[in-house]
Amino acid sequence: MNDIDAWVWWLVGAAALGIPLVVTAMPEFGMLAVGAVAAAVAAGLGGDIVVQVLVFAVVSVALIAVVRPIATRHRAQRPQLVTGVDALKGKQAVVLERVDSAGGRIKLAGEIWSARSLDTGQVYEVGREVDVVDIEGATAIVM
């Protein structure tokens, strides 16, 4: 087997490692595939089989040691983008109809919402800005 055959076999191995990466979504297979591509480059530059295997092993292990913990940390984080009702919590709104513990109306994110005050003794008059602390059904709880 000459050098050209060696680098072709490494590329075939990289492609073969790419298949389980796609099927199982395990990033380790991708890192092994990158190691195989690095070994193909070493073979193409004239490295013998020992150099090729060492390049494959070092690149693969280095990627797994460095990239895997970073990927695990990112997978564990909550998404930064908050949508839906959760995105409205903490926003400011303008009182359209007097808001007290019994109810009222506010303009929140361009829409008119029913609202009630968080503190039962608190009353908010028309035009006042309030903070949305929670959403219960279709009613904003404000303070």
Short mmCIF file of N, CA, C and O in Angstrom, two decimals:
data_model
loop_
_atom_site.label_atom_id
_atom_site.label_comp_id
_atom_site.label_asym_id
_atom_site.label_seq_id
_atom_site.Cartn_x
_atom_site.Cartn_y
_atom_site.Cartn_z
N MET A 1 0.86 -1.18 0.00
CA MET A 1 0.00 0.00 0.00
C MET A 1 0.91 1.23 0.00
O MET A 1 1.75 1.40 0.87
N ASN A 2 0.76 2.12 -0.98
CA ASN A 2 1.60 3.32 -1.04
C ASN A 2 0.93 4.48 -0.31
O ASN A 2 -0.16 4.37 0.21
N ASP A 3 1.63 5.64 -0.27
CA ASP A 3 1.14 6.79 0.49
C ASP A 3 -0.21 7.29 0.00
O ASP A 3 -1.03 7.73 0.79
N ILE A 4 -0.43 7.26 -1.29
CA ILE A 4 -1.71 7.73 -1.82
C ILE A 4 -2.84 6.86 -1.30
O ILE A 4 -3.86 7.34 -0.86
N ASP A 5 -2.63 5.56 -1.33
CA ASP A 5 -3.65 4.65 -0.80
C ASP A 5 -3.91 4.92 0.67
O ASP A 5 -5.05 4.84 1.13
N ALA A 6 -2.88 5.22 1.43
CA ALA A 6 -3.04 5.45 2.87
C ALA A 6 -3.94 6.67 3.13
O ALA A 6 -4.86 6.60 3.94
N TRP A 7 -3.69 7.78 2.45
CA TRP A 7 -4.51 8.95 2.72
C TRP A 7 -5.94 8.74 2.25
O TRP A 7 -6.89 9.23 2.88
N VAL A 8 -6.13 7.97 1.18
CA VAL A 8 -7.49 7.66 0.73
C VAL A 8 -8.21 6.82 1.77
O VAL A 8 -9.38 7.06 2.10
N TRP A 9 -7.50 5.83 2.33
CA TRP A 9 -8.12 5.00 3.36
C TRP A 9 -8.48 5.81 4.61
O TRP A 9 -9.52 5.58 5.22
N TRP A 10 -7.64 6.75 4.97
CA TRP A 10 -7.97 7.61 6.11
C TRP A 10 -9.22 8.45 5.82
O TRP A 10 -10.06 8.64 6.70
N LEU A 11 -9.35 8.94 4.60
CA LEU A 11 -10.56 9.71 4.24
C LEU A 11 -11.81 8.82 4.22
O LEU A 11 -12.89 9.25 4.64
N VAL A 12 -11.65 7.59 3.77
CA VAL A 12 -12.77 6.64 3.82
C VAL A 12 -13.16 6.38 5.28
O VAL A 12 -14.34 6.36 5.63
N GLY A 13 -12.15 6.24 6.13
CA GLY A 13 -12.42 6.07 7.57
C GLY A 13 -13.12 7.28 8.16
O GLY A 13 -14.03 7.15 8.99
N ALA A 14 -12.72 8.48 7.75
CA ALA A 14 -13.36 9.70 8.24
C ALA A 14 -14.83 9.74 7.81
O ALA A 14 -15.71 10.08 8.61
N ALA A 15 -15.09 9.37 6.56
CA ALA A 15 -16.47 9.33 6.08
C ALA A 15 -17.27 8.28 6.84
O ALA A 15 -18.44 8.49 7.21
N ALA A 16 -16.64 7.13 7.09
CA ALA A 16 -17.32 6.07 7.84
C ALA A 16 -17.64 6.51 9.26
O ALA A 16 -18.67 6.14 9.82
N LEU A 17 -16.78 7.30 9.87
CA LEU A 17 -17.06 7.83 11.21
C LEU A 17 -18.12 8.93 11.17
O LEU A 17 -18.78 9.20 12.17
N GLY A 18 -18.27 9.56 10.02
CA GLY A 18 -19.30 10.59 9.88
C GLY A 18 -20.70 10.02 9.86
O GLY A 18 -21.66 10.68 10.26
N ILE A 19 -20.84 8.79 9.40
CA ILE A 19 -22.18 8.17 9.33
C ILE A 19 -22.79 7.99 10.72
O ILE A 19 -23.91 8.44 10.96
N PRO A 20 -22.09 7.36 11.68
CA PRO A 20 -22.70 7.27 13.01
C PRO A 20 -22.86 8.63 13.69
O PRO A 20 -23.75 8.79 14.54
N LEU A 21 -22.03 9.60 13.31
CA LEU A 21 -22.22 10.95 13.85
C LEU A 21 -23.59 11.48 13.48
O LEU A 21 -24.33 11.99 14.32
N VAL A 22 -23.98 11.30 12.23
CA VAL A 22 -25.28 11.79 11.77
C VAL A 22 -26.42 10.96 12.35
O VAL A 22 -27.44 11.49 12.77
N VAL A 23 -26.23 9.65 12.41
CA VAL A 23 -27.30 8.76 12.86
C VAL A 23 -27.53 8.87 14.36
O VAL A 23 -28.67 8.89 14.82
N THR A 24 -26.45 8.95 15.15
CA THR A 24 -26.59 8.94 16.61
C THR A 24 -26.49 10.31 17.24
O THR A 24 -26.79 10.46 18.42
N ALA A 25 -26.04 11.30 16.51
CA ALA A 25 -25.83 12.66 17.02
C ALA A 25 -24.85 12.67 18.19
O ALA A 25 -24.97 13.46 19.11
N MET A 26 -23.87 11.77 18.16
CA MET A 26 -22.81 11.74 19.17
C MET A 26 -21.60 12.49 18.61
O MET A 26 -20.97 12.01 17.66
N PRO A 27 -21.26 13.63 19.17
CA PRO A 27 -20.19 14.45 18.61
C PRO A 27 -18.81 13.78 18.67
O PRO A 27 -17.91 14.17 17.93
N GLU A 28 -18.66 12.77 19.50
CA GLU A 28 -17.37 12.08 19.58
C GLU A 28 -16.99 11.47 18.23
O GLU A 28 -15.81 11.44 17.87
N PHE A 29 -17.97 10.96 17.48
CA PHE A 29 -17.68 10.40 16.17
C PHE A 29 -17.13 11.48 15.23
O PHE A 29 -16.25 11.21 14.42
N GLY A 30 -17.64 12.68 15.34
CA GLY A 30 -17.13 13.78 14.53
C GLY A 30 -15.69 14.12 14.87
O GLY A 30 -14.88 14.42 13.99
N MET A 31 -15.37 14.05 16.15
CA MET A 31 -14.00 14.34 16.57
C MET A 31 -13.04 13.26 16.07
O MET A 31 -11.92 13.56 15.67
N LEU A 32 -13.49 12.01 16.09
CA LEU A 32 -12.68 10.92 15.54
C LEU A 32 -12.52 11.09 14.03
O LEU A 32 -11.45 10.82 13.48
N ALA A 33 -13.58 11.56 13.37
CA ALA A 33 -13.50 11.79 11.92
C ALA A 33 -12.48 12.89 11.60
O ALA A 33 -11.71 12.77 10.64
N VAL A 34 -12.44 13.93 12.42
CA VAL A 34 -11.44 15.00 12.21
C VAL A 34 -10.04 14.43 12.43
O VAL A 34 -9.10 14.77 11.71
N GLY A 35 -9.89 13.55 13.41
CA GLY A 35 -8.60 12.89 13.63
C GLY A 35 -8.18 12.07 12.42
O GLY A 35 -7.00 12.06 12.04
N ALA A 36 -9.15 11.41 11.78
CA ALA A 36 -8.85 10.62 10.58
C ALA A 36 -8.44 11.53 9.43
O ALA A 36 -7.54 11.20 8.65
N VAL A 37 -9.08 12.69 9.31
CA VAL A 37 -8.69 13.65 8.26
C VAL A 37 -7.27 14.15 8.53
O VAL A 37 -6.46 14.28 7.60
N ALA A 38 -6.94 14.41 9.79
CA ALA A 38 -5.57 14.85 10.13
C ALA A 38 -4.57 13.75 9.79
O ALA A 38 -3.47 14.03 9.29
N ALA A 39 -4.93 12.49 10.03
CA ALA A 39 -4.05 11.38 9.68
C ALA A 39 -3.90 11.28 8.16
O ALA A 39 -2.82 10.95 7.66
N ALA A 40 -4.98 11.58 7.41
CA ALA A 40 -4.90 11.58 5.95
C ALA A 40 -3.92 12.65 5.48
O ALA A 40 -3.14 12.42 4.54
N VAL A 41 -3.93 13.81 6.12
CA VAL A 41 -2.98 14.87 5.77
C VAL A 41 -1.55 14.41 6.07
O VAL A 41 -0.65 14.61 5.26
N ALA A 42 -1.36 13.76 7.23
CA ALA A 42 -0.03 13.25 7.57
C ALA A 42 0.43 12.22 6.54
O ALA A 42 1.60 12.21 6.14
N ALA A 43 -0.49 11.36 6.09
CA ALA A 43 -0.15 10.37 5.07
C ALA A 43 0.18 11.05 3.75
O ALA A 43 1.13 10.66 3.07
N GLY A 44 -0.58 12.06 3.41
CA GLY A 44 -0.34 12.79 2.17
C GLY A 44 1.00 13.52 2.17
O GLY A 44 1.61 13.72 1.13
N LEU A 45 1.47 13.91 3.37
CA LEU A 45 2.76 14.59 3.49
C LEU A 45 3.92 13.60 3.60
O LEU A 45 5.06 14.01 3.78
N GLY A 46 3.60 12.31 3.52
CA GLY A 46 4.66 11.31 3.52
C GLY A 46 4.95 10.65 4.84
O GLY A 46 5.94 9.92 4.97
N GLY A 47 4.14 10.86 5.84
CA GLY A 47 4.36 10.23 7.14
C GLY A 47 4.10 8.73 7.06
O GLY A 47 3.19 8.28 6.36
N ASP A 48 4.89 7.96 7.81
CA ASP A 48 4.67 6.52 7.81
C ASP A 48 3.47 6.17 8.67
O ASP A 48 2.85 7.04 9.28
N ILE A 49 3.14 4.88 8.75
CA ILE A 49 1.93 4.44 9.44
C ILE A 49 1.95 4.81 10.92
O ILE A 49 0.93 5.15 11.50
N VAL A 50 3.13 4.75 11.56
CA VAL A 50 3.24 5.12 12.98
C VAL A 50 2.88 6.58 13.17
O VAL A 50 2.12 6.95 14.08
N VAL A 51 3.39 7.46 12.32
CA VAL A 51 3.08 8.89 12.40
C VAL A 51 1.60 9.11 12.16
O VAL A 51 0.95 9.90 12.87
N GLN A 52 1.04 8.42 11.19
CA GLN A 52 -0.39 8.59 10.87
C GLN A 52 -1.26 8.20 12.07
O GLN A 52 -2.18 8.93 12.44
N VAL A 53 -0.96 7.05 12.67
CA VAL A 53 -1.75 6.58 13.82
C VAL A 53 -1.57 7.53 15.00
O VAL A 53 -2.54 7.85 15.71
N LEU A 54 -0.35 8.01 15.22
CA LEU A 54 -0.12 8.97 16.31
C LEU A 54 -0.88 10.26 16.08
O LEU A 54 -1.48 10.82 17.01
N VAL A 55 -0.86 10.77 14.84
CA VAL A 55 -1.61 11.99 14.53
C VAL A 55 -3.10 11.77 14.76
O VAL A 55 -3.79 12.60 15.38
N PHE A 56 -3.62 10.63 14.30
CA PHE A 56 -5.03 10.30 14.52
C PHE A 56 -5.35 10.28 16.00
O PHE A 56 -6.33 10.90 16.45
N ALA A 57 -4.54 9.60 16.78
CA ALA A 57 -4.80 9.46 18.22
C ALA A 57 -4.69 10.80 18.94
O ALA A 57 -5.57 11.16 19.74
N VAL A 58 -3.63 11.56 18.66
CA VAL A 58 -3.43 12.83 19.36
C VAL A 58 -4.53 13.83 19.02
O VAL A 58 -5.10 14.47 19.92
N VAL A 59 -4.87 13.97 17.76
CA VAL A 59 -5.91 14.93 17.36
C VAL A 59 -7.26 14.51 17.93
O VAL A 59 -8.00 15.33 18.48
N SER A 60 -7.59 13.23 17.83
CA SER A 60 -8.88 12.76 18.32
C SER A 60 -9.01 12.95 19.83
O SER A 60 -10.02 13.47 20.32
N VAL A 61 -7.99 12.54 20.58
CA VAL A 61 -8.03 12.67 22.03
C VAL A 61 -8.05 14.14 22.44
O VAL A 61 -8.78 14.54 23.36
N ALA A 62 -7.26 14.96 21.76
CA ALA A 62 -7.25 16.39 22.09
C ALA A 62 -8.62 17.02 21.86
O ALA A 62 -9.10 17.81 22.69
N LEU A 63 -9.25 16.68 20.75
CA LEU A 63 -10.58 17.23 20.48
C LEU A 63 -11.60 16.76 21.52
O LEU A 63 -12.41 17.55 22.01
N ILE A 64 -11.55 15.48 21.85
CA ILE A 64 -12.49 14.95 22.84
C ILE A 64 -12.23 15.61 24.20
O ILE A 64 -13.18 15.98 24.90
N ALA A 65 -10.98 15.79 24.56
CA ALA A 65 -10.65 16.39 25.85
C ALA A 65 -11.02 17.86 25.94
O ALA A 65 -11.39 18.36 27.00
N VAL A 66 -10.94 18.58 24.82
CA VAL A 66 -11.21 20.02 24.84
C VAL A 66 -12.65 20.35 24.47
O VAL A 66 -13.33 21.11 25.16
N VAL A 67 -13.14 19.77 23.39
CA VAL A 67 -14.45 20.15 22.86
C VAL A 67 -15.60 19.53 23.66
O VAL A 67 -16.62 20.18 23.89
N ARG A 68 -15.45 18.30 24.08
CA ARG A 68 -16.56 17.61 24.77
C ARG A 68 -17.02 18.34 26.04
O ARG A 68 -18.22 18.53 26.23
N PRO A 69 -16.12 18.77 26.94
CA PRO A 69 -16.59 19.51 28.13
C PRO A 69 -17.29 20.82 27.77
O PRO A 69 -18.27 21.21 28.41
N ILE A 70 -16.80 21.49 26.73
CA ILE A 70 -17.44 22.74 26.30
C ILE A 70 -18.84 22.46 25.77
O ILE A 70 -19.80 23.15 26.12
N ALA A 71 -18.98 21.41 24.96
CA ALA A 71 -20.29 21.04 24.42
C ALA A 71 -21.25 20.63 25.54
O ALA A 71 -22.42 20.99 25.52
N THR A 72 -20.75 19.89 26.52
CA THR A 72 -21.60 19.47 27.64
C THR A 72 -22.07 20.68 28.43
O THR A 72 -23.23 20.76 28.83
N ARG A 73 -21.19 21.64 28.64
CA ARG A 73 -21.56 22.86 29.39
C ARG A 73 -22.62 23.66 28.63
O ARG A 73 -23.58 24.13 29.21
N HIS A 74 -22.47 23.78 27.32
CA HIS A 74 -23.45 24.52 26.53
C HIS A 74 -24.78 23.80 26.48
O HIS A 74 -25.84 24.43 26.45
N ARG A 75 -24.75 22.49 26.44
CA ARG A 75 -26.00 21.72 26.39
C ARG A 75 -26.79 21.88 27.68
O ARG A 75 -28.01 21.84 27.68
N ALA A 76 -26.08 22.06 28.81
CA ALA A 76 -26.74 22.16 30.11
C ALA A 76 -27.33 23.54 30.38
O ALA A 76 -28.20 23.69 31.24
N GLN A 77 -26.89 24.57 29.65
CA GLN A 77 -27.38 25.93 29.88
C GLN A 77 -28.80 26.09 29.34
O GLN A 77 -29.16 25.52 28.32
N ARG A 78 -29.59 26.89 30.04
CA ARG A 78 -30.91 27.24 29.54
C ARG A 78 -30.75 28.21 28.39
O ARG A 78 -29.85 29.03 28.37
N PRO A 79 -31.66 28.15 27.44
CA PRO A 79 -31.57 29.11 26.34
C PRO A 79 -31.75 30.54 26.84
O PRO A 79 -32.52 30.79 27.75
N GLN A 80 -31.01 31.45 26.23
CA GLN A 80 -31.09 32.86 26.62
C GLN A 80 -32.35 33.53 26.09
O GLN A 80 -32.78 34.53 26.62
N LEU A 81 -32.91 33.00 25.03
CA LEU A 81 -34.08 33.59 24.41
C LEU A 81 -35.34 33.14 25.15
O LEU A 81 -35.62 31.96 25.24
N VAL A 82 -36.06 34.09 25.69
CA VAL A 82 -37.31 33.80 26.40
C VAL A 82 -38.45 34.22 25.48
O VAL A 82 -38.44 35.32 24.92
N THR A 83 -39.43 33.36 25.33
CA THR A 83 -40.54 33.65 24.42
C THR A 83 -41.87 33.47 25.14
O THR A 83 -41.93 32.97 26.26
N GLY A 84 -42.92 33.86 24.46
CA GLY A 84 -44.27 33.68 24.98
C GLY A 84 -44.53 34.54 26.19
O GLY A 84 -44.01 35.65 26.35
N VAL A 85 -45.33 33.99 27.10
CA VAL A 85 -45.73 34.72 28.30
C VAL A 85 -44.53 35.03 29.18
O VAL A 85 -44.45 36.09 29.80
N ASP A 86 -43.55 34.13 29.22
CA ASP A 86 -42.36 34.37 30.04
C ASP A 86 -41.61 35.62 29.61
O ASP A 86 -40.96 36.27 30.42
N ALA A 87 -41.68 35.97 28.33
CA ALA A 87 -40.99 37.16 27.83
C ALA A 87 -41.65 38.45 28.34
O ALA A 87 -41.03 39.51 28.32
N LEU A 88 -42.89 38.37 28.77
CA LEU A 88 -43.61 39.56 29.22
C LEU A 88 -43.33 39.88 30.69
O LEU A 88 -43.52 41.01 31.12
N LYS A 89 -42.89 38.89 31.45
CA LYS A 89 -42.60 39.12 32.86
C LYS A 89 -41.42 40.06 32.98
O LYS A 89 -40.41 39.91 32.31
N GLY A 90 -41.58 41.08 33.83
CA GLY A 90 -40.53 42.08 34.00
C GLY A 90 -40.67 43.27 33.07
O GLY A 90 -39.94 44.25 33.20
N LYS A 91 -41.58 43.23 32.12
CA LYS A 91 -41.79 44.35 31.19
C LYS A 91 -42.61 45.44 31.88
O LYS A 91 -43.31 45.21 32.86
N GLN A 92 -42.52 46.64 31.29
CA GLN A 92 -43.34 47.74 31.79
C GLN A 92 -44.59 47.87 30.92
O GLN A 92 -44.55 47.57 29.72
N ALA A 93 -45.67 48.31 31.55
CA ALA A 93 -46.94 48.50 30.85
C ALA A 93 -47.54 49.82 31.30
O ALA A 93 -47.14 50.39 32.32
N VAL A 94 -48.51 50.30 30.53
CA VAL A 94 -49.19 51.56 30.85
C VAL A 94 -50.63 51.24 31.20
O VAL A 94 -51.32 50.49 30.49
N VAL A 95 -51.11 51.82 32.30
CA VAL A 95 -52.48 51.58 32.76
C VAL A 95 -53.45 52.32 31.84
O VAL A 95 -53.33 53.52 31.62
N LEU A 96 -54.44 51.58 31.29
CA LEU A 96 -55.48 52.18 30.44
C LEU A 96 -56.77 52.39 31.20
O LEU A 96 -57.49 53.36 30.95
N GLU A 97 -57.08 51.47 32.09
CA GLU A 97 -58.23 51.59 33.00
C GLU A 97 -57.71 51.28 34.40
O GLU A 97 -56.88 50.40 34.57
N ARG A 98 -58.22 52.00 35.36
CA ARG A 98 -57.76 51.84 36.75
C ARG A 98 -57.55 50.36 37.10
O ARG A 98 -58.40 49.52 36.84
N VAL A 99 -56.37 50.07 37.69
CA VAL A 99 -56.02 48.70 38.08
C VAL A 99 -55.97 48.61 39.60
O VAL A 99 -55.28 49.40 40.25
N ASP A 100 -56.71 47.66 40.14
CA ASP A 100 -56.65 47.36 41.57
C ASP A 100 -56.70 45.84 41.73
O ASP A 100 -56.52 45.11 40.76
N SER A 101 -56.97 45.38 42.93
CA SER A 101 -56.98 43.93 43.15
C SER A 101 -58.14 43.23 42.45
O SER A 101 -58.09 42.02 42.23
N ALA A 102 -59.15 43.99 42.06
CA ALA A 102 -60.30 43.41 41.36
C ALA A 102 -60.07 43.34 39.86
O ALA A 102 -60.69 42.53 39.17
N GLY A 103 -59.20 44.18 39.33
CA GLY A 103 -58.94 44.13 37.89
C GLY A 103 -58.67 45.49 37.31
O GLY A 103 -58.51 46.48 38.01
N GLY A 104 -58.61 45.54 35.98
CA GLY A 104 -58.33 46.74 35.23
C GLY A 104 -57.75 46.36 33.88
O GLY A 104 -57.75 45.19 33.50
N ARG A 105 -57.25 47.38 33.15
CA ARG A 105 -56.68 47.13 31.82
C ARG A 105 -55.34 47.85 31.70
O ARG A 105 -55.18 48.99 32.19
N ILE A 106 -54.40 47.19 31.01
CA ILE A 106 -53.10 47.79 30.73
C ILE A 106 -52.75 47.56 29.27
O ILE A 106 -53.34 46.71 28.60
N LYS A 107 -51.80 48.37 28.79
CA LYS A 107 -51.25 48.16 27.45
C LYS A 107 -49.86 47.58 27.65
O LYS A 107 -48.98 48.24 28.19
N LEU A 108 -49.69 46.34 27.20
CA LEU A 108 -48.45 45.60 27.40
C LEU A 108 -47.98 45.06 26.06
O LEU A 108 -48.71 44.34 25.40
N ALA A 109 -46.78 45.45 25.66
CA ALA A 109 -46.19 44.98 24.40
C ALA A 109 -47.12 45.23 23.21
O ALA A 109 -47.27 44.39 22.33
N GLY A 110 -47.78 46.40 23.23
CA GLY A 110 -48.63 46.77 22.11
C GLY A 110 -50.02 46.16 22.14
O GLY A 110 -50.81 46.38 21.23
N GLU A 111 -50.33 45.37 23.16
CA GLU A 111 -51.64 44.73 23.27
C GLU A 111 -52.31 45.14 24.56
O GLU A 111 -51.66 45.49 25.54
N ILE A 112 -53.63 45.07 24.55
CA ILE A 112 -54.40 45.40 25.75
C ILE A 112 -54.63 44.11 26.54
O ILE A 112 -55.10 43.11 26.00
N TRP A 113 -54.27 44.16 27.82
CA TRP A 113 -54.39 43.01 28.70
C TRP A 113 -55.25 43.37 29.90
O TRP A 113 -55.26 44.51 30.36
N SER A 114 -55.94 42.37 30.42
CA SER A 114 -56.57 42.57 31.72
C SER A 114 -55.45 42.47 32.75
O SER A 114 -54.45 41.79 32.54
N ALA A 115 -55.63 43.17 33.86
CA ALA A 115 -54.58 43.20 34.87
C ALA A 115 -55.19 43.36 36.25
O ALA A 115 -56.33 43.81 36.40
N ARG A 116 -54.42 42.96 37.23
CA ARG A 116 -54.78 43.24 38.62
C ARG A 116 -53.50 43.48 39.39
O ARG A 116 -52.43 43.05 38.98
N SER A 117 -53.63 44.20 40.49
CA SER A 117 -52.45 44.57 41.27
C SER A 117 -52.00 43.39 42.14
O SER A 117 -52.81 42.61 42.62
N LEU A 118 -50.69 43.29 42.31
CA LEU A 118 -50.12 42.25 43.15
C LEU A 118 -50.50 42.49 44.60
O LEU A 118 -50.92 41.57 45.30
N ASP A 119 -50.38 43.74 45.03
CA ASP A 119 -50.75 44.13 46.39
C ASP A 119 -52.23 44.48 46.40
O ASP A 119 -52.68 45.38 45.68
N THR A 120 -53.01 43.79 47.22
CA THR A 120 -54.46 43.99 47.21
C THR A 120 -54.87 45.41 47.58
O THR A 120 -55.93 45.87 47.17
N GLY A 121 -54.06 46.13 48.32
CA GLY A 121 -54.40 47.49 48.71
C GLY A 121 -53.91 48.56 47.74
O GLY A 121 -54.21 49.74 47.90
N GLN A 122 -53.20 48.18 46.71
CA GLN A 122 -52.60 49.14 45.78
C GLN A 122 -53.54 49.41 44.61
O GLN A 122 -54.15 48.50 44.06
N VAL A 123 -53.63 50.70 44.21
CA VAL A 123 -54.44 51.11 43.06
C VAL A 123 -53.54 51.90 42.12
O VAL A 123 -52.78 52.77 42.55
N TYR A 124 -53.67 51.59 40.83
CA TYR A 124 -52.88 52.29 39.81
C TYR A 124 -53.85 53.01 38.88
O TYR A 124 -54.74 52.40 38.30
N GLU A 125 -53.64 54.31 38.73
CA GLU A 125 -54.53 55.14 37.93
C GLU A 125 -54.09 55.17 36.46
O GLU A 125 -52.96 54.81 36.13
N VAL A 126 -54.98 55.65 35.60
CA VAL A 126 -54.74 55.72 34.15
C VAL A 126 -53.48 56.53 33.86
O VAL A 126 -53.25 57.59 34.45
N GLY A 127 -52.66 56.02 32.94
CA GLY A 127 -51.44 56.70 32.52
C GLY A 127 -50.20 56.31 33.29
O GLY A 127 -49.09 56.61 32.87
N ARG A 128 -50.37 55.64 34.40
CA ARG A 128 -49.22 55.26 35.22
C ARG A 128 -48.50 54.04 34.61
O ARG A 128 -49.13 53.15 34.07
N GLU A 129 -47.17 54.04 34.70
CA GLU A 129 -46.42 52.87 34.26
C GLU A 129 -46.31 51.88 35.41
O GLU A 129 -46.06 52.26 36.55
N VAL A 130 -46.51 50.61 35.08
CA VAL A 130 -46.43 49.54 36.07
C VAL A 130 -45.51 48.44 35.55
O VAL A 130 -45.26 48.36 34.35
N ASP A 131 -45.02 47.62 36.45
CA ASP A 131 -44.17 46.49 36.08
C ASP A 131 -45.00 45.21 36.15
O ASP A 131 -45.73 44.98 37.11
N VAL A 132 -44.84 44.38 35.14
CA VAL A 132 -45.53 43.08 35.11
C VAL A 132 -44.67 42.09 35.88
O VAL A 132 -43.51 41.86 35.54
N VAL A 133 -45.23 41.50 36.92
CA VAL A 133 -44.47 40.55 37.73
C VAL A 133 -44.84 39.10 37.42
O VAL A 133 -44.05 38.19 37.66
N ASP A 134 -46.04 38.89 36.87
CA ASP A 134 -46.46 37.53 36.55
C ASP A 134 -47.62 37.60 35.58
O ASP A 134 -48.25 38.64 35.41
N ILE A 135 -47.91 36.47 34.95
CA ILE A 135 -49.07 36.34 34.09
C ILE A 135 -49.84 35.13 34.57
O ILE A 135 -49.28 34.04 34.68
N GLU A 136 -51.10 35.31 34.89
CA GLU A 136 -51.97 34.20 35.30
C GLU A 136 -53.09 34.10 34.28
O GLU A 136 -53.99 34.94 34.25
N GLY A 137 -53.01 33.10 33.42
CA GLY A 137 -53.98 32.97 32.35
C GLY A 137 -53.82 34.12 31.38
O GLY A 137 -52.79 34.29 30.76
N ALA A 138 -54.88 34.95 31.28
CA ALA A 138 -54.83 36.11 30.40
C ALA A 138 -54.79 37.41 31.19
O ALA A 138 -55.10 38.47 30.69
N THR A 139 -54.39 37.31 32.46
CA THR A 139 -54.34 38.47 33.33
C THR A 139 -52.92 38.73 33.78
O THR A 139 -52.23 37.84 34.27
N ALA A 140 -52.48 39.97 33.61
CA ALA A 140 -51.15 40.37 34.05
C ALA A 140 -51.24 40.83 35.49
O ALA A 140 -52.13 41.57 35.87
N ILE A 141 -50.30 40.37 36.30
CA ILE A 141 -50.22 40.80 37.69
C ILE A 141 -49.14 41.88 37.73
O ILE A 141 -48.00 41.67 37.30
N VAL A 142 -49.53 43.08 38.21
CA VAL A 142 -48.64 44.24 38.13
C VAL A 142 -48.35 44.83 39.49
O VAL A 142 -49.08 44.61 40.46
N MET A 143 -47.28 45.63 39.51
CA MET A 143 -46.94 46.40 40.72
C MET A 143 -46.23 47.67 40.31
O MET A 143 -45.72 47.80 39.24
#
